[in-house]
GROMACS .gro file of C-alpha atoms in nm:
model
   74
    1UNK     CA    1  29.207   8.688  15.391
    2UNK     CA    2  29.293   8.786  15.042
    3UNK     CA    3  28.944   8.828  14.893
    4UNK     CA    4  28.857   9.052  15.243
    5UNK     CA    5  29.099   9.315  15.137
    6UNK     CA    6  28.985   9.309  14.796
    7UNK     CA    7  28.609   9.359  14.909
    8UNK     CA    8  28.748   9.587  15.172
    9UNK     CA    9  28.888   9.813  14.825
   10UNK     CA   10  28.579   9.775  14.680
   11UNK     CA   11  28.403   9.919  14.932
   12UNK     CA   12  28.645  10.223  15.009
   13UNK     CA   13  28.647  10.311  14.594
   14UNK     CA   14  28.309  10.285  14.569
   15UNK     CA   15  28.218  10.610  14.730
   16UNK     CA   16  28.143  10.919  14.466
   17UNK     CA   17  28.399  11.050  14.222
   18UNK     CA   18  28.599  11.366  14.403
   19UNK     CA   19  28.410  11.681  14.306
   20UNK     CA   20  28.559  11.888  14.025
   21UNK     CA   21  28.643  12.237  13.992
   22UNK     CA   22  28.361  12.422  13.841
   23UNK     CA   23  28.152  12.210  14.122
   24UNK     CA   24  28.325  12.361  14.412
   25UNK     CA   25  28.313  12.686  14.221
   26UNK     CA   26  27.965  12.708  14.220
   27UNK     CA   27  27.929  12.529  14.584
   28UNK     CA   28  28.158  12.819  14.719
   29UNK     CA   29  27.869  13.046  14.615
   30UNK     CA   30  27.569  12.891  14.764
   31UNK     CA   31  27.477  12.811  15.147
   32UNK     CA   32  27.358  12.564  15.289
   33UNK     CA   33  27.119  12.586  15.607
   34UNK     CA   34  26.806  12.407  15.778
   35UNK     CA   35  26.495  12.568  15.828
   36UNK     CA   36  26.191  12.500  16.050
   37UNK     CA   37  25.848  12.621  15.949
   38UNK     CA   38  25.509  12.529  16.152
   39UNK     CA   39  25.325  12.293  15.948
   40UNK     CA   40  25.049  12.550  15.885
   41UNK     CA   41  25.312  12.721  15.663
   42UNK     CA   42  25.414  12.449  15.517
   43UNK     CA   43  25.073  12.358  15.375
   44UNK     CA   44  24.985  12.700  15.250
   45UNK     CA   45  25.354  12.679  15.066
   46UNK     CA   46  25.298  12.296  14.962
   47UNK     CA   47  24.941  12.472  14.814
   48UNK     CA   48  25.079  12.793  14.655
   49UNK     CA   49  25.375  12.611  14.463
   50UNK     CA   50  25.103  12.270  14.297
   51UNK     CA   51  25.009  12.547  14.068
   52UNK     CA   52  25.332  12.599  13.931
   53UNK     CA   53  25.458  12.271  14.026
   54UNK     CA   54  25.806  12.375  14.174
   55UNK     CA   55  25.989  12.203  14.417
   56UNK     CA   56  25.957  12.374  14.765
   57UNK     CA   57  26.363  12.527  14.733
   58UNK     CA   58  26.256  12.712  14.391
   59UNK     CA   59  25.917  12.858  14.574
   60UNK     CA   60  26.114  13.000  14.875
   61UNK     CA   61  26.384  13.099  14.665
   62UNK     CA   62  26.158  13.295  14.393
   63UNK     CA   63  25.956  13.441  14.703
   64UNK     CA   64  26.259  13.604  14.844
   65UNK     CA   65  26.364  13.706  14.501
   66UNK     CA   66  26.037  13.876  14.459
   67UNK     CA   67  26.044  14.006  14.802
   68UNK     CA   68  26.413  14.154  14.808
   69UNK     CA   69  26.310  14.313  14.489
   70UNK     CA   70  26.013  14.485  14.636
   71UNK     CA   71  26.206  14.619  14.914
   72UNK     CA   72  26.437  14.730  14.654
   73UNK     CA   73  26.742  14.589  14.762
   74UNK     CA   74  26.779  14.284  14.489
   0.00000   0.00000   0.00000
């Protein structure tokens, strides 16, 4: 019974380290939200960003960057 609680332990520590300060700092800051695109989108995107090689989240977040800028209100 002994060695269950000890695995039982293991199991409960093993989860991540809790997050430090300057982490839920810059967490605070950001949001977090799903989005849905039709796949068509998606592909032009997924085409657009291989020539920079960027991960999708840069590409949509330089796009509104250059957009809000544009529009002047960035």
């Amino acid at each position: 019974m002994e060695s269950n609680q000890v695995d039982i332990e293991g199991i409960i520590n093993a989860g991540s380290p809790p997050v430090k300060q300057d982490e839920q700092d810059k967490s605070a800051k950001e949001v977090r939200f799903q989005m849905v695109i039709p796949a068509e989108m998606c592909n032009f995107i997924d085409n657009a960003r291989k020539l920079t090689k960027t991960s999708r989240r840069a590409w949509l977040l330089q796009a509104a960057q250059e957009k809000l800028e544009r529009e002047g209100k960035l």
